[in-house]
mmCIF file of C-alpha atoms in Angstrom:
data_model
loop_
_atom_site.group_PDB
_atom_site.id
_atom_site.type_symbol
_atom_site.label_atom_id
_atom_site.label_comp_id
_atom_site.label_asym_id
_atom_site.label_seq_id
_atom_site.Cartn_x
_atom_site.Cartn_y
_atom_site.Cartn_z
ATOM 1 C CA MET A 1 8.735 -18.927 -22.716
ATOM 2 C CA PRO A 2 7.568 -16.702 -25.705
ATOM 3 C CA ASP A 3 3.856 -16.274 -25.709
ATOM 4 C CA ALA A 4 3.151 -16.432 -29.519
ATOM 5 C CA LEU A 5 4.833 -18.258 -32.352
ATOM 6 C CA ARG A 6 5.553 -16.542 -35.334
ATOM 7 C CA PRO A 7 6.160 -18.164 -38.796
ATOM 8 C CA GLY A 8 9.724 -19.231 -39.161
ATOM 9 C CA VAL A 9 12.373 -21.553 -37.975
ATOM 10 C CA SER A 10 14.266 -21.814 -34.687
ATOM 11 C CA VAL A 11 17.282 -23.664 -34.723
ATOM 12 C CA VAL A 12 18.512 -24.996 -31.410
ATOM 13 C CA VAL A 13 22.027 -26.050 -31.001
ATOM 14 C CA PRO A 14 23.132 -27.542 -27.692
ATOM 15 C CA VAL A 15 26.934 -26.330 -27.084
ATOM 16 C CA TYR A 16 29.568 -27.926 -25.139
ATOM 17 C CA ARG A 17 33.190 -27.152 -25.836
ATOM 18 C CA SER A 18 32.935 -26.280 -29.378
ATOM 19 C CA ASP A 19 33.942 -22.769 -29.899
ATOM 20 C CA ARG A 20 35.930 -23.735 -32.816
ATOM 21 C CA THR A 21 33.020 -25.112 -34.868
ATOM 22 C CA LEU A 22 30.397 -22.450 -33.892
ATOM 23 C CA ALA A 23 31.330 -19.574 -36.429
ATOM 24 C CA PRO A 24 31.207 -22.134 -39.527
ATOM 25 C CA LEU A 25 28.144 -23.707 -38.259
ATOM 26 C CA VAL A 26 26.208 -20.365 -37.858
ATOM 27 C CA ASP A 27 27.256 -19.261 -41.433
ATOM 28 C CA ARG A 28 26.282 -22.436 -42.865
ATOM 29 C CA VAL A 29 22.805 -22.473 -40.991
ATOM 30 C CA ALA A 30 22.273 -18.831 -41.996
ATOM 31 C CA ALA A 31 22.838 -20.049 -45.716
ATOM 32 C CA ALA A 32 20.583 -22.847 -45.546
ATOM 33 C CA LEU A 33 17.810 -20.707 -44.244
ATOM 34 C CA ALA A 34 18.219 -17.905 -46.473
ATOM 35 C CA SER A 35 14.718 -18.624 -48.146
ATOM 36 C CA ALA A 36 12.929 -19.094 -44.934
ATOM 37 C CA PRO A 37 10.341 -16.140 -43.880
ATOM 38 C CA ASP A 38 12.363 -15.585 -40.635
ATOM 39 C CA TRP A 39 14.647 -17.628 -38.572
ATOM 40 C CA GLU A 40 16.958 -17.637 -35.388
ATOM 41 C CA ILE A 41 19.860 -19.741 -34.037
ATOM 42 C CA LEU A 42 19.755 -20.601 -30.405
ATOM 43 C CA LEU A 43 23.312 -21.407 -29.052
ATOM 44 C CA VAL A 44 22.634 -22.920 -25.630
ATOM 45 C CA ASP A 45 26.002 -23.245 -23.804
ATOM 46 C CA ASP A 46 25.655 -26.126 -21.503
ATOM 47 C CA GLY A 47 28.238 -25.335 -18.986
ATOM 48 C CA SER A 48 31.298 -25.452 -21.174
ATOM 49 C CA GLY A 49 33.576 -23.173 -19.714
ATOM 50 C CA GLY A 50 36.555 -21.675 -21.376
ATOM 51 C CA ALA A 51 36.139 -19.823 -24.748
ATOM 52 C CA THR A 52 32.690 -21.219 -25.589
ATOM 53 C CA TRP A 53 30.630 -18.574 -24.013
ATOM 54 C CA PRO A 54 32.650 -15.539 -25.137
ATOM 55 C CA THR A 55 32.315 -17.193 -28.660
ATOM 56 C CA VAL A 56 28.606 -17.333 -28.359
ATOM 57 C CA GLN A 57 28.345 -13.818 -27.254
ATOM 58 C CA GLU A 58 30.556 -12.618 -30.283
ATOM 59 C CA LEU A 59 28.482 -14.433 -32.643
ATOM 60 C CA ALA A 60 25.197 -13.021 -31.066
ATOM 61 C CA ALA A 61 26.689 -9.445 -31.230
ATOM 62 C CA THR A 62 27.578 -9.792 -34.941
ATOM 63 C CA HIS A 63 24.519 -11.677 -36.255
ATOM 64 C CA ALA A 64 21.299 -10.240 -35.601
ATOM 65 C CA ASN A 65 19.540 -13.703 -35.875
ATOM 66 C CA VAL A 66 21.848 -15.315 -33.412
ATOM 67 C CA ARG A 67 20.996 -15.710 -29.557
ATOM 68 C CA GLY A 68 22.776 -17.238 -26.875
ATOM 69 C CA VAL A 69 21.628 -19.031 -23.651
ATOM 70 C CA ARG A 70 24.133 -19.964 -21.046
ATOM 71 C CA LEU A 71 23.217 -22.566 -18.425
ATOM 72 C CA SER A 72 24.734 -22.283 -14.951
ATOM 73 C CA ARG A 73 26.290 -25.784 -15.197
ATOM 74 C CA ASN A 74 26.473 -28.968 -17.308
ATOM 75 C CA TYR A 75 23.156 -30.461 -17.445
ATOM 76 C CA GLY A 76 23.382 -32.631 -20.432
ATOM 77 C CA GLN A 77 22.423 -32.409 -24.037
ATOM 78 C CA HIS A 78 18.735 -33.095 -23.748
ATOM 79 C CA ASN A 79 18.477 -30.610 -20.738
ATOM 80 C CA ALA A 80 20.133 -27.959 -23.017
ATOM 81 C CA LEU A 81 17.631 -28.826 -25.807
ATOM 82 C CA VAL A 82 14.681 -28.296 -23.663
ATOM 83 C CA ALA A 83 15.996 -24.767 -22.560
ATOM 84 C CA GLY A 84 16.446 -23.836 -26.183
ATOM 85 C CA LEU A 85 13.140 -25.168 -27.190
ATOM 86 C CA ARG A 86 11.405 -23.128 -24.522
ATOM 87 C CA ALA A 87 13.072 -20.031 -25.640
ATOM 88 C CA ALA A 88 12.209 -20.436 -29.400
ATOM 89 C CA ARG A 89 10.121 -17.809 -30.896
ATOM 90 C CA PHE A 90 9.068 -19.357 -34.270
ATOM 91 C CA ASP A 91 6.567 -22.087 -35.060
ATOM 92 C CA THR A 92 8.958 -24.628 -36.401
ATOM 93 C CA THR A 93 12.058 -25.914 -34.375
ATOM 94 C CA VAL A 94 15.172 -27.599 -35.853
ATOM 95 C CA THR A 95 17.719 -29.425 -33.324
ATOM 96 C CA ILE A 96 21.237 -30.044 -34.671
ATOM 97 C CA ASP A 97 24.541 -30.878 -32.924
ATOM 98 C CA ASP A 98 27.444 -28.580 -32.544
ATOM 99 C CA ASP A 99 30.044 -30.703 -34.225
ATOM 100 C CA LEU A 100 28.993 -30.192 -38.043
ATOM 101 C CA GLN A 101 28.520 -34.009 -38.608
ATOM 102 C CA ASN A 102 25.015 -33.127 -39.530
ATOM 103 C CA PRO A 103 25.304 -30.587 -42.404
ATOM 104 C CA PRO A 104 23.080 -27.711 -41.918
ATOM 105 C CA GLU A 105 22.682 -27.833 -45.856
ATOM 106 C CA GLU A 106 20.200 -30.755 -45.114
ATOM 107 C CA ILE A 107 17.804 -28.528 -42.967
ATOM 108 C CA PRO A 108 15.695 -27.652 -45.885
ATOM 109 C CA ARG A 109 15.123 -31.226 -46.675
ATOM 110 C CA LEU A 110 13.793 -31.770 -43.114
ATOM 111 C CA LEU A 111 11.482 -28.707 -43.333
ATOM 112 C CA ALA A 112 10.226 -29.966 -46.694
ATOM 113 C CA ARG A 113 9.389 -33.312 -45.394
ATOM 114 C CA LEU A 114 7.622 -31.794 -42.263
ATOM 115 C CA ASP A 115 5.427 -29.819 -44.682
ATOM 116 C CA GLU A 116 4.822 -32.467 -47.185
ATOM 117 C CA GLY A 117 2.593 -34.721 -45.038
ATOM 118 C CA ASP A 118 0.496 -34.805 -41.874
ATOM 119 C CA LEU A 119 3.729 -34.990 -39.597
ATOM 120 C CA ASP A 120 4.617 -33.130 -36.509
ATOM 121 C CA VAL A 121 8.248 -34.608 -36.232
ATOM 122 C CA VAL A 122 10.813 -35.483 -38.819
ATOM 123 C CA TYR A 123 14.232 -37.144 -37.976
ATOM 124 C CA GLY A 124 17.039 -36.771 -40.410
ATOM 125 C CA VAL A 125 18.526 -40.290 -40.665
ATOM 126 C CA PRO A 126 22.191 -40.605 -41.869
ATOM 127 C CA GLU A 127 22.601 -42.689 -45.109
ATOM 128 C CA GLN A 128 25.917 -43.727 -43.916
ATOM 129 C CA ALA A 129 27.277 -42.495 -40.410
ATOM 130 C CA GLU A 130 30.802 -41.402 -40.238
ATOM 131 C CA GLN A 131 31.526 -43.022 -36.647
ATOM 132 C CA ALA A 132 33.475 -45.745 -35.504
ATOM 133 C CA LEU A 133 31.838 -49.236 -35.825
ATOM 134 C CA TRP A 134 31.078 -49.659 -32.123
ATOM 135 C CA ARG A 135 29.757 -46.126 -31.931
ATOM 136 C CA ARG A 136 27.441 -46.686 -34.811
ATOM 137 C CA LEU A 137 26.116 -50.005 -33.382
ATOM 138 C CA ALA A 138 25.688 -48.664 -29.943
ATOM 139 C CA GLY A 139 23.929 -45.482 -31.160
ATOM 140 C CA ARG A 140 21.695 -47.662 -33.430
ATOM 141 C CA MET A 141 20.836 -49.950 -30.775
ATOM 142 C CA SER A 142 20.008 -47.492 -28.159
ATOM 143 C CA ARG A 143 17.837 -45.370 -30.537
ATOM 144 C CA ARG A 144 15.794 -48.309 -31.671
ATOM 145 C CA ALA A 145 15.332 -49.585 -28.360
ATOM 146 C CA MET A 146 14.170 -46.132 -27.019
ATOM 147 C CA ARG A 147 11.735 -45.875 -30.324
ATOM 148 C CA SER A 148 10.227 -49.354 -29.252
ATOM 149 C CA VAL A 149 9.665 -48.705 -25.591
ATOM 150 C CA LEU A 150 8.338 -45.122 -26.317
ATOM 151 C CA GLY A 151 5.732 -46.499 -28.889
ATOM 152 C CA MET A 152 7.187 -44.263 -31.717
ATOM 153 C CA LYS A 153 6.486 -46.894 -34.349
ATOM 154 C CA SER A 154 6.183 -44.581 -37.169
ATOM 155 C CA ALA A 155 9.837 -43.296 -36.762
ATOM 156 C CA PRO A 156 12.071 -45.820 -38.270
ATOM 157 C CA GLU A 157 15.105 -44.330 -36.143
ATOM 158 C CA VAL A 158 15.389 -41.506 -33.608
ATOM 159 C CA THR A 159 18.509 -39.195 -34.229
ATOM 160 C CA SER A 160 19.547 -35.900 -32.684
ATOM 161 C CA PHE A 161 18.872 -34.055 -36.149
ATOM 162 C CA ARG A 162 15.206 -33.240 -35.942
ATOM 163 C CA ALA A 163 12.482 -30.623 -37.348
ATOM 164 C CA PHE A 164 9.321 -30.443 -35.376
ATOM 165 C CA ARG A 165 6.393 -28.208 -34.590
ATOM 166 C CA THR A 166 7.301 -25.863 -31.646
ATOM 167 C CA ARG A 167 3.847 -26.119 -30.070
ATOM 168 C CA LEU A 168 4.690 -29.648 -28.971
ATOM 169 C CA ARG A 169 6.601 -28.025 -26.037
ATOM 170 C CA ASP A 170 3.015 -27.386 -24.523
ATOM 171 C CA ALA A 171 2.884 -31.152 -23.693
ATOM 172 C CA PHE A 172 5.742 -30.938 -21.272
ATOM 173 C CA ASP A 173 5.534 -27.459 -19.595
ATOM 174 C CA GLY A 174 7.103 -27.123 -16.173
ATOM 175 C CA GLN A 175 9.816 -28.753 -14.368
ATOM 176 C CA LEU A 176 10.606 -32.270 -15.628
ATOM 177 C CA GLY A 177 13.458 -33.298 -13.163
ATOM 178 C CA THR A 178 17.154 -33.837 -14.160
ATOM 179 C CA ASN A 179 16.934 -36.876 -16.388
ATOM 180 C CA VAL A 180 15.121 -35.820 -19.550
ATOM 181 C CA ALA A 181 14.837 -37.132 -23.127
ATOM 182 C CA LEU A 182 13.594 -34.800 -25.820
ATOM 183 C CA ASP A 183 12.348 -37.583 -27.931
ATOM 184 C CA ALA A 184 10.154 -39.033 -25.190
ATOM 185 C CA LEU A 185 8.855 -35.690 -24.363
ATOM 186 C CA LEU A 186 7.959 -35.102 -28.074
ATOM 187 C CA SER A 187 6.109 -38.430 -28.088
ATOM 188 C CA TRP A 188 3.804 -37.043 -25.219
ATOM 189 C CA GLY A 189 2.457 -34.446 -27.692
ATOM 190 C CA THR A 190 2.255 -36.511 -30.956
ATOM 191 C CA THR A 191 2.265 -39.935 -32.701
ATOM 192 C CA ARG A 192 3.032 -38.499 -36.325
ATOM 193 C CA PHE A 193 6.787 -38.981 -36.782
ATOM 194 C CA GLY A 194 8.525 -39.337 -40.067
ATOM 195 C CA SER A 195 12.154 -39.407 -41.429
ATOM 196 C CA VAL A 196 14.238 -38.415 -44.412
ATOM 197 C CA ALA A 197 17.697 -39.627 -45.389
ATOM 198 C CA VAL A 198 20.499 -37.188 -44.949
ATOM 199 C CA SER A 199 24.181 -36.969 -45.452
ATOM 200 C CA HIS A 200 26.707 -37.437 -42.417
ATOM 201 C CA ALA A 201 30.053 -35.783 -42.397
ATOM 202 C CA PRO A 202 33.093 -36.922 -40.512
ATOM 203 C CA ARG A 203 33.945 -35.141 -37.273
ATOM 204 C CA THR A 204 36.730 -32.620 -37.793
ATOM 205 C CA GLU A 205 37.108 -31.152 -34.326
ATOM 206 C CA GLY A 206 37.094 -32.841 -30.954
ATOM 207 C CA ALA A 207 35.771 -36.265 -29.992
ATOM 208 C CA SER A 208 32.139 -37.407 -29.059
ATOM 209 C CA ASN A 209 31.074 -36.985 -25.564
ATOM 210 C CA TYR A 210 28.915 -39.953 -25.754
ATOM 211 C CA THR A 211 30.901 -43.101 -24.587
ATOM 212 C CA PHE A 212 29.556 -46.505 -24.797
ATOM 213 C CA GLY A 213 28.794 -46.235 -20.928
ATOM 214 C CA LYS A 214 26.944 -43.015 -21.356
ATOM 215 C CA LEU A 215 24.888 -44.348 -24.072
ATOM 216 C CA VAL A 216 23.925 -47.170 -21.988
ATOM 217 C CA ARG A 217 23.219 -44.912 -19.143
ATOM 218 C CA PHE A 218 20.997 -42.573 -21.120
ATOM 219 C CA MET A 219 19.064 -45.517 -22.761
ATOM 220 C CA LEU A 220 18.405 -46.891 -19.033
ATOM 221 C CA ASP A 221 17.234 -43.520 -17.879
ATOM 222 C CA THR A 222 15.028 -42.966 -20.781
ATOM 223 C CA THR A 223 13.454 -46.398 -20.508
ATOM 224 C CA THR A 224 12.645 -46.398 -16.820
ATOM 225 C CA GLY A 225 11.834 -42.635 -16.893
ATOM 226 C CA TYR A 226 9.227 -42.709 -19.576
ATOM 227 C CA SER A 227 8.022 -46.387 -19.959
ATOM 228 C CA ALA A 228 6.746 -49.287 -17.905
ATOM 229 C CA VAL A 229 8.509 -51.909 -20.361
ATOM 230 C CA PRO A 230 11.309 -52.667 -18.016
ATOM 231 C CA LEU A 231 8.795 -53.578 -15.208
ATOM 232 C CA GLN A 232 6.887 -55.731 -17.769
ATOM 233 C CA VAL A 233 10.047 -57.487 -18.588
ATOM 234 C CA ALA A 234 10.722 -58.107 -15.091
ATOM 235 C CA SER A 235 7.271 -59.482 -14.627
ATOM 236 C CA ILE A 236 7.659 -61.808 -17.656
ATOM 237 C CA ALA A 237 11.114 -62.988 -16.302
ATOM 238 C CA GLY A 238 9.590 -63.872 -13.034
ATOM 239 C CA LEU A 239 6.801 -65.731 -14.626
ATOM 240 C CA VAL A 240 9.189 -67.663 -16.965
ATOM 241 C CA THR A 241 11.324 -68.708 -13.866
ATOM 242 C CA ALA A 242 8.420 -69.746 -11.624
ATOM 243 C CA LEU A 243 7.251 -72.047 -14.632
ATOM 244 C CA PHE A 244 10.810 -73.390 -14.921
ATOM 245 C CA GLY A 245 10.720 -74.036 -11.234
ATOM 246 C CA ILE A 246 7.653 -76.003 -11.383
ATOM 247 C CA VAL A 247 8.914 -78.284 -14.269
ATOM 248 C CA ILE A 248 12.079 -78.832 -12.337
ATOM 249 C CA LEU A 249 10.002 -79.626 -9.265
ATOM 250 C CA VAL A 250 7.995 -82.125 -11.452
ATOM 251 C CA TRP A 251 11.014 -83.749 -12.922
ATOM 252 C CA ALA A 252 12.939 -83.918 -9.534
ATOM 253 C CA VAL A 253 9.871 -85.703 -8.149
ATOM 254 C CA GLY A 254 8.735 -87.796 -10.981
ATOM 255 C CA ARG A 255 12.296 -89.052 -12.059
ATOM 256 C CA PRO A 256 12.975 -91.301 -8.988
ATOM 257 C CA LEU A 257 9.374 -92.761 -9.344
ATOM 258 C CA VAL A 258 9.951 -93.625 -12.977
ATOM 259 C CA THR A 259 13.527 -94.799 -13.275
ATOM 260 C CA GLY A 260 14.553 -95.273 -9.575
ATOM 261 C CA GLN A 261 17.570 -93.002 -9.961
ATOM 262 C CA SER A 262 18.231 -90.303 -7.534
ATOM 263 C CA VAL A 263 18.567 -86.558 -8.520
ATOM 264 C CA PRO A 264 22.124 -85.074 -8.127
ATOM 265 C CA GLY A 265 21.972 -83.011 -4.971
ATOM 266 C CA PHE A 266 24.417 -80.112 -4.725
ATOM 267 C CA PRO A 267 24.789 -79.227 -8.604
ATOM 268 C CA PHE A 268 20.931 -79.343 -8.971
ATOM 269 C CA LEU A 269 20.314 -77.070 -5.960
ATOM 270 C CA ALA A 270 23.138 -74.716 -6.894
ATOM 271 C CA SER A 271 21.720 -74.040 -10.235
ATOM 272 C CA ILE A 272 18.236 -73.648 -9.212
ATOM 273 C CA ILE A 273 19.348 -71.130 -6.485
ATOM 274 C CA ALA A 274 21.461 -69.293 -9.048
ATOM 275 C CA ILE A 275 18.595 -68.746 -11.551
ATOM 276 C CA PHE A 276 16.141 -67.667 -8.946
ATOM 277 C CA SER A 277 18.480 -65.361 -7.243
ATOM 278 C CA GLY A 278 19.563 -63.764 -10.697
ATOM 279 C CA VAL A 279 15.897 -63.103 -11.357
ATOM 280 C CA GLN A 280 15.144 -61.665 -8.044
ATOM 281 C CA LEU A 281 18.248 -59.392 -8.280
ATOM 282 C CA PHE A 282 17.219 -58.303 -11.744
ATOM 283 C CA THR A 283 13.667 -57.536 -10.657
ATOM 284 C CA LEU A 284 14.923 -55.541 -7.558
ATOM 285 C CA GLY A 285 17.169 -53.732 -9.765
ATOM 286 C CA ILE A 286 14.333 -52.575 -12.127
ATOM 287 C CA ILE A 287 12.190 -51.601 -9.127
ATOM 288 C CA GLY A 288 15.114 -49.706 -7.687
ATOM 289 C CA GLU A 289 15.527 -47.588 -10.971
ATOM 290 C CA TYR A 290 11.942 -46.771 -10.794
ATOM 291 C CA LEU A 291 12.020 -45.571 -7.132
ATOM 292 C CA ALA A 292 15.203 -43.761 -7.613
ATOM 293 C CA ARG A 293 13.287 -41.685 -10.599
ATOM 294 C CA MET A 294 10.497 -41.053 -8.145
ATOM 295 C CA HIS A 295 12.778 -39.891 -5.588
ATOM 296 C CA PHE A 296 14.533 -37.365 -7.981
ATOM 297 C CA ARG A 297 11.157 -36.198 -9.234
ATOM 298 C CA ILE A 298 9.993 -35.483 -5.539
ATOM 299 C CA MET A 299 13.063 -33.832 -4.961
ATOM 300 C CA SER A 300 11.906 -31.154 -7.731
ATOM 301 C CA LYS A 301 15.330 -30.652 -9.128
ATOM 302 C CA PRO A 302 15.357 -28.155 -11.936
ATOM 303 C CA THR A 303 15.888 -29.330 -15.465
ATOM 304 C CA TYR A 304 18.154 -26.588 -16.102
ATOM 305 C CA VAL A 305 18.958 -23.206 -14.653
ATOM 306 C CA VAL A 306 19.962 -20.056 -17.092
ATOM 307 C CA SER A 307 22.590 -18.023 -15.656
ATOM 308 C CA GLU A 308 22.467 -15.353 -18.558
ATOM 309 C CA THR A 309 21.524 -14.584 -22.277
ATOM 310 C CA THR A 310 22.538 -12.583 -24.836
ATOM 311 C CA ASP A 311 19.175 -10.994 -25.016
ATOM 312 C CA ARG A 312 19.308 -7.509 -23.717
ATOM 313 C CA SER A 313 15.534 -7.434 -22.964
ATOM 314 C CA GLU A 314 15.722 -10.446 -20.787
ATOM 315 C CA ASP A 315 17.427 -10.883 -17.403
ATOM 316 C CA GLY A 316 18.425 -14.566 -17.788
ATOM 317 C CA GLN A 317 16.077 -15.938 -14.912
#
């Protein structure tokens, strides 16, 4: 990690099988940052294979402000973001996806919003997301759920298009395990979040790597990895079912005394067993998720491993 941060902007791009969009992305980012005091573009190849890394190398060779970082395998988008953030040299970092759906021309708006007020993180929230309906709904639900459980009340919505103070990385130095979420890590260092409305372009190349199942998995990993909310939900569910059981017991004992009618046996018993068994399995599942997180943290698996970089002065270790 660089020792001192200089005034300027580091644009971190997690790259995965996107060799066709990288050249126009670099050109458009360079044009958007023409008025910045200094800037760089960090292309982090997340184990893409194919033509992606040669494309990154070519761009780094022909553009003085472009640097490439290659991870040893596919670790995930947020792991790649952490790798790029730790390699950043300037005091402001911008993260942007490699698919050009977030127009680089919007970067100055994020930077201006970051400098306007007492903010440390600014999210670019799409005015109208150019995605399939299910993808928009799933993404919005997962982002708002994460915002709520992580306590990021001042951020109306969490997105992958961000501008923030690079010094926030000091809050999460060291190994973080394999399941990381950059937004959760940023919340460790600040509570000053903001947003600005930005445009959102339709995808022109490839397809999103985030399926509905992956979005749900990421949301579960984030909530159980950085929050105790699921355990609180399990506790509340247990309390509610216990109270429900007491009410049923009072009803089962009191009804024959008042009306003289007997309580239906098997249906009543089966429904009660199903309710309590479901709550117990749900609670055990939540506890199991936390135990799994502890297990993987104790194993000390690396968040990422850099296999090589385009920096001639660095050995990539």
